[in-house]
Short mmCIF file of C-alpha atoms in Angstrom, two decimals:
data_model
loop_
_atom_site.label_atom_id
_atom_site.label_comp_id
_atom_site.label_asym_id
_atom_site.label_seq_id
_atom_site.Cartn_x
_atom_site.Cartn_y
_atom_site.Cartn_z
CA UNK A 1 60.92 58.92 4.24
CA UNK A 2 58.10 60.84 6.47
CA UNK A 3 56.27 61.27 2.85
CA UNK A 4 56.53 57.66 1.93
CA UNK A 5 55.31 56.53 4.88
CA UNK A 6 52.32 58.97 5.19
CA UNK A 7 51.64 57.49 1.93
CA UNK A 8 51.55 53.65 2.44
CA UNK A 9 51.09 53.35 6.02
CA UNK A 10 51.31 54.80 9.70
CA UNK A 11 54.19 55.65 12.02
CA UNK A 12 54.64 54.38 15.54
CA UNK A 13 55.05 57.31 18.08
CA UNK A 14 56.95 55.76 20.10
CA UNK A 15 59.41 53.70 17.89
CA UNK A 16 59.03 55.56 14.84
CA UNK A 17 57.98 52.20 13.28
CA UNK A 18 56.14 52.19 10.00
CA UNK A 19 53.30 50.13 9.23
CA UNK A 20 52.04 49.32 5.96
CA UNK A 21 48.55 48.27 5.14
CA UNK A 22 47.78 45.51 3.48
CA UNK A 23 45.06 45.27 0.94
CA UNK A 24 42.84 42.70 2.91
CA UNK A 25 42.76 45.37 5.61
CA UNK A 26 42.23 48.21 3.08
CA UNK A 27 39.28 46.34 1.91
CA UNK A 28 37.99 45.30 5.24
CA UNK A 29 37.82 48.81 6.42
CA UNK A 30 36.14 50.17 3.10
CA UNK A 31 33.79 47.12 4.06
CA UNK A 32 33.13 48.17 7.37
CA UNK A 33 32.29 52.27 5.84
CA UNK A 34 29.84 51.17 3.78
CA UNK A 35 27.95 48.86 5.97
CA UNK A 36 27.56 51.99 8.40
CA UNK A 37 26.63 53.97 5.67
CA UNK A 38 24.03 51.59 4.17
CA UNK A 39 22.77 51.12 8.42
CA UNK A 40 22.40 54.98 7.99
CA UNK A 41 20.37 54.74 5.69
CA UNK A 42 18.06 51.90 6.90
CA UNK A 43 17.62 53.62 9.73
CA UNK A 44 16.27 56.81 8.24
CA UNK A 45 14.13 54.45 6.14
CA UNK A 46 12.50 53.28 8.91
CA UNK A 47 12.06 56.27 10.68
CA UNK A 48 10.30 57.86 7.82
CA UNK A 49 7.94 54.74 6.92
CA UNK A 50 6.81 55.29 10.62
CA UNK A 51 6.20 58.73 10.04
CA UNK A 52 4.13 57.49 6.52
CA UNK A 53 2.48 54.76 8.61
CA UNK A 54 0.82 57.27 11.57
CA UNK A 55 0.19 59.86 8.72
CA UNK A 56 -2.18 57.09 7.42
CA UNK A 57 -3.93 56.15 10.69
CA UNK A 58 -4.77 59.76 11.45
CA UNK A 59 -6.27 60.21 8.05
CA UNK A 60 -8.39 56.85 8.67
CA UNK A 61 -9.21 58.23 12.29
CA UNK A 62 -10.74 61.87 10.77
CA UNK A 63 -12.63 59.91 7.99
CA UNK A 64 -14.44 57.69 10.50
CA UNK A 65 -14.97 60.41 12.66
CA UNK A 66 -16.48 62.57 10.23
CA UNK A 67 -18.54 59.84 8.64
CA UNK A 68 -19.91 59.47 12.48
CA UNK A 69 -21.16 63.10 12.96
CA UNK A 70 -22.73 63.50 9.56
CA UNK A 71 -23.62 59.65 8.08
CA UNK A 72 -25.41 59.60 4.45
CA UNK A 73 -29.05 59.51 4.34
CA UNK A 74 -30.45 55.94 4.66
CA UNK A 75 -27.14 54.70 5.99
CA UNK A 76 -26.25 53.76 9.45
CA UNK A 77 -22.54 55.28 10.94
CA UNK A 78 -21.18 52.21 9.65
CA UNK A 79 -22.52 52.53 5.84
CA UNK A 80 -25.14 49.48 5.95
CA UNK A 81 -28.06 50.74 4.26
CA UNK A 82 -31.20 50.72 5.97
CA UNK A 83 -34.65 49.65 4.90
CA UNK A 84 -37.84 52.61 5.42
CA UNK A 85 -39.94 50.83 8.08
CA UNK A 86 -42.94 53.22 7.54
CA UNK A 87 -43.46 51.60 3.68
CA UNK A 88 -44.79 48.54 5.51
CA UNK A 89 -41.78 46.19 3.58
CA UNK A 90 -40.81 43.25 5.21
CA UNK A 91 -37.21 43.96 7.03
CA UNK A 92 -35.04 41.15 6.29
CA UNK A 93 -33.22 39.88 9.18
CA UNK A 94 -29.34 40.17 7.80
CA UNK A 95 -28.13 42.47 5.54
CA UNK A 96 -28.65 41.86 1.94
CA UNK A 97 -26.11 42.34 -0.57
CA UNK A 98 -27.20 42.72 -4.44
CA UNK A 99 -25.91 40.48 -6.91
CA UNK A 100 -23.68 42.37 -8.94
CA UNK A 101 -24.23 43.20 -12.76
CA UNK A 102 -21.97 41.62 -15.53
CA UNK A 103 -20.46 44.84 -16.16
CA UNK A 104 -19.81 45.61 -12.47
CA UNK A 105 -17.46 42.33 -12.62
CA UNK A 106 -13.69 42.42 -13.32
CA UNK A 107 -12.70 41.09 -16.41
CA UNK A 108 -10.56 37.87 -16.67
CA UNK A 109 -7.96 37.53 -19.43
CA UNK A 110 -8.98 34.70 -21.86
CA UNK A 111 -5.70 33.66 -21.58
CA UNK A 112 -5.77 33.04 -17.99
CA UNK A 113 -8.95 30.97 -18.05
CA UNK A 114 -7.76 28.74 -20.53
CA UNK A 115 -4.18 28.06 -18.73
CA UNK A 116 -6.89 27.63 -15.61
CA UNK A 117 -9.12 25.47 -17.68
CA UNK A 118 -6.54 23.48 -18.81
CA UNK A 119 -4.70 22.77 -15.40
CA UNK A 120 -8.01 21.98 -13.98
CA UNK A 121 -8.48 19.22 -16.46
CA UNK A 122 -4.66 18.09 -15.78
CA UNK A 123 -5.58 17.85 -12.23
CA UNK A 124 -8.84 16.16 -12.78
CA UNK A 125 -7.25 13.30 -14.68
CA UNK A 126 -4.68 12.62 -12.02
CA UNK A 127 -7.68 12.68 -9.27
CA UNK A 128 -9.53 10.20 -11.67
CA UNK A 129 -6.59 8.14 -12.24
CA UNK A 130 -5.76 8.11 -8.62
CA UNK A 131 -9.52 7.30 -7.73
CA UNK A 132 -9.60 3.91 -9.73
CA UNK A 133 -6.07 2.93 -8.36
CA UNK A 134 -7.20 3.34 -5.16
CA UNK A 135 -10.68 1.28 -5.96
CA UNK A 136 -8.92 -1.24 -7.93
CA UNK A 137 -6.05 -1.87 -5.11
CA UNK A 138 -8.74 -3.28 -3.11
CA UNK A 139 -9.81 -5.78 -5.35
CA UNK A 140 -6.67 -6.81 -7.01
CA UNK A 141 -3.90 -8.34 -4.91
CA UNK A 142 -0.48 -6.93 -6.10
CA UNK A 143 1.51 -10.23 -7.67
CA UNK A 144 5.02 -10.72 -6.14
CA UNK A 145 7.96 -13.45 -7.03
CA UNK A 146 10.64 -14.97 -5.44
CA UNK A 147 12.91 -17.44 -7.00
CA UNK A 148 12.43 -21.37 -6.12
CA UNK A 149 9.06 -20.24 -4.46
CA UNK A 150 6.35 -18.90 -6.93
CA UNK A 151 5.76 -19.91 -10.73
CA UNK A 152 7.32 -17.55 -13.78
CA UNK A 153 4.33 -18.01 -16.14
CA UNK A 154 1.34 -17.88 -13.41
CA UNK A 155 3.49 -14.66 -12.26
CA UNK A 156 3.57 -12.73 -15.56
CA UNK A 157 -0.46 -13.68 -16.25
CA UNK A 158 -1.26 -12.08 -12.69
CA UNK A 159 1.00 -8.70 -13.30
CA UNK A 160 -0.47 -8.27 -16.47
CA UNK A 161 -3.77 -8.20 -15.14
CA UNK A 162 -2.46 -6.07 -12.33
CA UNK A 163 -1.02 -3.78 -14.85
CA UNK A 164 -4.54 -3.82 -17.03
CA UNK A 165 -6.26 -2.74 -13.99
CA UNK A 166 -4.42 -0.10 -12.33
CA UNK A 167 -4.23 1.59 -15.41
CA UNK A 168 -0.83 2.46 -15.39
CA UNK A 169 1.11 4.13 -18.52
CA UNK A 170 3.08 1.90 -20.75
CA UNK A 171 6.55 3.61 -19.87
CA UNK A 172 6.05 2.87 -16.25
CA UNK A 173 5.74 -0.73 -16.88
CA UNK A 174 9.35 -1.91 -15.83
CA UNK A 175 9.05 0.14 -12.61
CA UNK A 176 6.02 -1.43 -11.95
CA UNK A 177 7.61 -4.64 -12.43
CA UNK A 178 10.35 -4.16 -10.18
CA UNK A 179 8.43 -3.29 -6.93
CA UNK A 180 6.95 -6.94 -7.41
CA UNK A 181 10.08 -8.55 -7.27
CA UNK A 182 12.14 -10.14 -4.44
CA UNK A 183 15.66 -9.38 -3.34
CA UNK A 184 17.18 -12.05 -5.16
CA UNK A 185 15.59 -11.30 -9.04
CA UNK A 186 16.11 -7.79 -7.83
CA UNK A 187 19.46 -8.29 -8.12
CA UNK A 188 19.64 -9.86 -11.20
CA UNK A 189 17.28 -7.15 -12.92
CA UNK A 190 19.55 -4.64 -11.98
CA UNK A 191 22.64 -6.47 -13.72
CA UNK A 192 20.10 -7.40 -16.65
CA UNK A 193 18.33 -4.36 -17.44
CA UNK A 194 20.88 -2.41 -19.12
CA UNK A 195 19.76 -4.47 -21.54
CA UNK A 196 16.69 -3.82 -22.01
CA UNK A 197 14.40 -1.36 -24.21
CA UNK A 198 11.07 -2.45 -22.92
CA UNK A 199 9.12 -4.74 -21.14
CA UNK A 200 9.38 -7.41 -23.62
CA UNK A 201 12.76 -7.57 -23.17
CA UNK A 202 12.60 -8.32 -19.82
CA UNK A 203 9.64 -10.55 -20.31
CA UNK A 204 12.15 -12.64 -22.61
CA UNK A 205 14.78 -12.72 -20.40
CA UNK A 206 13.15 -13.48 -17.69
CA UNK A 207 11.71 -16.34 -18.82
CA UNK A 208 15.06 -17.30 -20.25
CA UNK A 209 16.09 -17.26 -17.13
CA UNK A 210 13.60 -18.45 -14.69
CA UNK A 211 11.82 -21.43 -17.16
CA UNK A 212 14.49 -22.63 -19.03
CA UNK A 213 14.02 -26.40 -20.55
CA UNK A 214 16.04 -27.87 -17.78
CA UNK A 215 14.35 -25.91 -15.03
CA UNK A 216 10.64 -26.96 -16.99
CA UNK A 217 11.94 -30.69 -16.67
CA UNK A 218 12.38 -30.45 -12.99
CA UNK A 219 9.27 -28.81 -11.73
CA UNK A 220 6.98 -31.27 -14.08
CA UNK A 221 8.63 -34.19 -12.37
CA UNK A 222 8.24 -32.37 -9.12
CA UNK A 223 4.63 -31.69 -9.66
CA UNK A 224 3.88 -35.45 -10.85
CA UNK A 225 5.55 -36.62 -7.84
CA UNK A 226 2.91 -34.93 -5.22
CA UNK A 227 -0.20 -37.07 -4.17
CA UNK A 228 -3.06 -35.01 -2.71
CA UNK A 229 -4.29 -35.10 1.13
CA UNK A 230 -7.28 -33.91 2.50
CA UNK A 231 -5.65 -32.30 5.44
CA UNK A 232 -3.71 -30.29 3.78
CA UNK A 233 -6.29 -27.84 3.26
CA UNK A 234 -7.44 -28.20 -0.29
CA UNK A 235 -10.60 -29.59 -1.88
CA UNK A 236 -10.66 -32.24 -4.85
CA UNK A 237 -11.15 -29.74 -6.89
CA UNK A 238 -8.82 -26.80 -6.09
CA UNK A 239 -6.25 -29.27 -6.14
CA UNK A 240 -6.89 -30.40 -9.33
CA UNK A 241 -7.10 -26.90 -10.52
CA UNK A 242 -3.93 -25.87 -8.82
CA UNK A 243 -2.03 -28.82 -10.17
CA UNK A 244 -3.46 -28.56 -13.83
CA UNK A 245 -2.27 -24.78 -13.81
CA UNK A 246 1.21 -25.50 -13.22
CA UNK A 247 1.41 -28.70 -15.33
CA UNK A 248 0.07 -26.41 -18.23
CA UNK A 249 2.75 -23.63 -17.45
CA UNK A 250 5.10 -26.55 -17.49
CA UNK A 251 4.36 -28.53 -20.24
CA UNK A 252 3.00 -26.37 -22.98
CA UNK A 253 2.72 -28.91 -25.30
CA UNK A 254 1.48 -31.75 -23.47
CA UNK A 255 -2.34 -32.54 -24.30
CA UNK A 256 -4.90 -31.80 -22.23
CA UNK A 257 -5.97 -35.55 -21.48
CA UNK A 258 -2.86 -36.36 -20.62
CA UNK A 259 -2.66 -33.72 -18.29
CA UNK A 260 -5.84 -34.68 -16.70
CA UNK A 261 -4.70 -38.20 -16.25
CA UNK A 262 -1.42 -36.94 -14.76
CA UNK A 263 -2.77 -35.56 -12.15
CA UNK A 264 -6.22 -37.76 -11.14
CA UNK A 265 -3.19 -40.30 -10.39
CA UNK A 266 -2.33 -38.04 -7.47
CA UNK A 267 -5.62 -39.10 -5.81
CA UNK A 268 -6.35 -42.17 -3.37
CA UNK A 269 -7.10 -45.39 -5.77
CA UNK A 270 -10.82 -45.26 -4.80
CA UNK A 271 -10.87 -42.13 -6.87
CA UNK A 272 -9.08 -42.95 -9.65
CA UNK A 273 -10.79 -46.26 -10.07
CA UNK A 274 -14.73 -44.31 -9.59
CA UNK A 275 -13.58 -41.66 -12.73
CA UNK A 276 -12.18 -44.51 -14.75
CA UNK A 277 -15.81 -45.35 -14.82
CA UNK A 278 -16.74 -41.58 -15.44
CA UNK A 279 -18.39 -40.81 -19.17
CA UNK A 280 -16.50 -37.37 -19.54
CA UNK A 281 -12.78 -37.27 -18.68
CA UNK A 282 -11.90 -34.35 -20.17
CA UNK A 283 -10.97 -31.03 -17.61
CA UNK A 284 -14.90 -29.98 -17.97
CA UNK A 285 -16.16 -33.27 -16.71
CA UNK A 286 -13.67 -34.11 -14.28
CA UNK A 287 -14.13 -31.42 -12.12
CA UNK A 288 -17.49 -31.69 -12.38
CA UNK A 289 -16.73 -35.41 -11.25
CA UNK A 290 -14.61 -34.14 -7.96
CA UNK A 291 -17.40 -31.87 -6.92
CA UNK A 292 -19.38 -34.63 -6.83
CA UNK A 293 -17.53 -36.76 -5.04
CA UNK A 294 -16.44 -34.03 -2.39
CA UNK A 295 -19.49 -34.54 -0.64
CA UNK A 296 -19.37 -38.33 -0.51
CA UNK A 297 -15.61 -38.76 0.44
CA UNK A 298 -15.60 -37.14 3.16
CA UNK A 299 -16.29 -39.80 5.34
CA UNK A 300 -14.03 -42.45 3.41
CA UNK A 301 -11.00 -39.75 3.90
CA UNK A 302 -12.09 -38.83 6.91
CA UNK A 303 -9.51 -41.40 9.63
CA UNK A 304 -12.29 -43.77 11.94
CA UNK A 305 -11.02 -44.01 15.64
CA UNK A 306 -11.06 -47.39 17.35
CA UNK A 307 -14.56 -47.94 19.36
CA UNK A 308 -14.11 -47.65 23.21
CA UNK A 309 -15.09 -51.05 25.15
CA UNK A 310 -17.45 -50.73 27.64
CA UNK A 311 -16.16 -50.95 31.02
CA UNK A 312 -16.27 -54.29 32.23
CA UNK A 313 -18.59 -55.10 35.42
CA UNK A 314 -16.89 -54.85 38.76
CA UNK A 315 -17.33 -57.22 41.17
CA UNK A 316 -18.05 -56.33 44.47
CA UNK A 317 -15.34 -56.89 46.42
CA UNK A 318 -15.31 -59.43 49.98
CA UNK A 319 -14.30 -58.72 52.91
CA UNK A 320 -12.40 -61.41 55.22
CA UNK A 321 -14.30 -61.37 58.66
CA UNK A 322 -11.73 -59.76 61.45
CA UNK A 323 -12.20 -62.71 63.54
CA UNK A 324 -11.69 -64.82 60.72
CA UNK A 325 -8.78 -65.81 58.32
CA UNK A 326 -9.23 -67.81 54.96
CA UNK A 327 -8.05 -71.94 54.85
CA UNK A 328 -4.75 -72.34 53.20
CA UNK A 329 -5.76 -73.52 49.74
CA UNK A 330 -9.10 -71.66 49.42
CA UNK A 331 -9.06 -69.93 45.95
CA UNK A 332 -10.16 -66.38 48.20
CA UNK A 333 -13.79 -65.99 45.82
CA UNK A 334 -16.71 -67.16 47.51
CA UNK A 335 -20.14 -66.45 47.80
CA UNK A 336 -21.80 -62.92 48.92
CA UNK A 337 -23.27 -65.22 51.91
CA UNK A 338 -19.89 -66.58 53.19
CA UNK A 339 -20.32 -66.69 57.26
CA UNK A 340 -16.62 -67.70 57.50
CA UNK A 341 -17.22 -71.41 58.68
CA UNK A 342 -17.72 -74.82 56.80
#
């Protein structure tokens, strides 16, 4: 029993209990060994990189000391060469270092410049690229829609120049797209694009969507219903150029005459009745038509304000005398000379 137990485990001197150890503890304490072993070690690691470390700086110390008491020829203690004064050369006023000889140079692996030449050029094409991004965002307002408050087709014409200009890749185009869109489309491109292989796919179904023949319908009558106003901020002209834009995204295949004639019903009757009388009523001369008559109707658009009467003449009021009242009957208007008696 006293041999078992020396073997697995200790015995309690004063109950003569026996203890056996567990492996987690076994384990733990062969742990705990070789972390002060391996601390050992560090430790005389340490001590004998200090040791390698003054070894060094005493070496350093003789060499600069011995290099003080006996300096080469034409050298100061530190080692910067020295010009000979009595030659009558010019003494430069800093030190001048000579440009090293090609063989005096390390030599580079052509390997390495080539991986260097080429990363260079990677990096030089993302600077450029960056460059006219940045120089073209300045010029070229970023398109955005919203549903029920900008038009599909004008939309798609404006990202497509966007997308010409910034010079993005073709892969990126649908993640171009999407950072124009509001919250709403957002939502349904995200249900959508599954769907989808490339842009034109999206292009497809977005305009399936958005300008469907029942949704063309409605924003044609809308736009034929609008009449123009001067206040509203607009010329004659960039109305009619506003107006003819969406009609056309509309109403693909309505003429251009009719379109024309569409909208110069939107203006006051004085208008419509001076272009009837115009030579050229296609889109070329009736905008050449509005600007001429921009200048002119301003004052017929223009509201006139009522003239202000003149103030009438006030008569100068008279006085009853104090010692004086006026006859019962008397209209109260006499003359400026009234002395108050008949």
């Amino acid at each position: 029993m006293n041999q078992q137990s020396e073997r697995d485990g200790y015995a309690d001197s004063e109950g003569d209990q026996v203890y056996e150890i567990v492996p987690v503890e076994l384990e733990m304490i062969q742990l705990k060994a070789t972390v002060q072993q391996q601390a050992v070690k560090m430790d005389a690691f340490m001590k004998s990189q200090q040791e390698l470390n003054q070894q060094l700086l005493e070496t350093n110390r003789r060499l600069l000391d011995a290099l003080e008491r006996n300096p080469p020829r034409g050298t100061t203690p530190l080692g910067v060469a020295v010009p000979d004064v009595t030659s009558g050369e010019s003494v430069p006023s800093r030190a001048v270092v000579p440009n090293p000889g090609p063989s005096s140079l390390p030599s580079i692996p052509s390997s390495s410049v080539a991986t260097t030449s080429g990363a260079n050029t990677d990096w030089k094409e993302i600077a450029t690229s960056l460059a006219r991004r940045a120089s073209v965002g300045s010029a070229v307002q970023k398109p955005f829609f919203a549903s029920g408050k900008n038009h599909p087709i004008v939309f798609l014409e404006r990202f497509e120049r966007y997308f010409k200009l910034c010079r993005f890749g073709p892969e990126e185009k649908l993640e171009v797209v999407r950072g124009c869109l509001g919250p709403r489309v957002l939502e349904w491109m995200l249900i959508r694009e599954g769907q989808w292989e490339s842009f034109e796919d999206f292009r497809k179904d977005f305009l399936g969507y958005y300008w469907s023949g029942a949704y063309q319908h409605s924003e044609r009558m809308r736009l034929l219903l609008k009449r123009y106003h001067p206040d509203k901020g607009l010329s004659m002209s960039e109305y009619f150029i506003s107006q003819i834009t969406s009609l056309r995204a509309a109403s693909p295949l309505v003429p251009e005459v009719v379109l024309v004639e569409d909208v110069i019903r939107q203006y006051p009757q004085w208008v419509v009745s001076l272009w009837t009388t115009s030579p050229d009523k296609d889109l070329k001369g009736t905008l050449e038509f509005l600007a001429g008559q921009e200048a002119n109707c301003v004052k017929r658009l223009r509201p006139f304000s009522e003239p202000t009467p003149a103030p009438a003449t006030q008569r100068r009021r008279l006085e009853w005398p104090d010692d004086q009242q006026a006859e019962p009957g008397s209209s109260g208007r006499q003359s400026g000379n009234f002395q108050g008696g008949r």
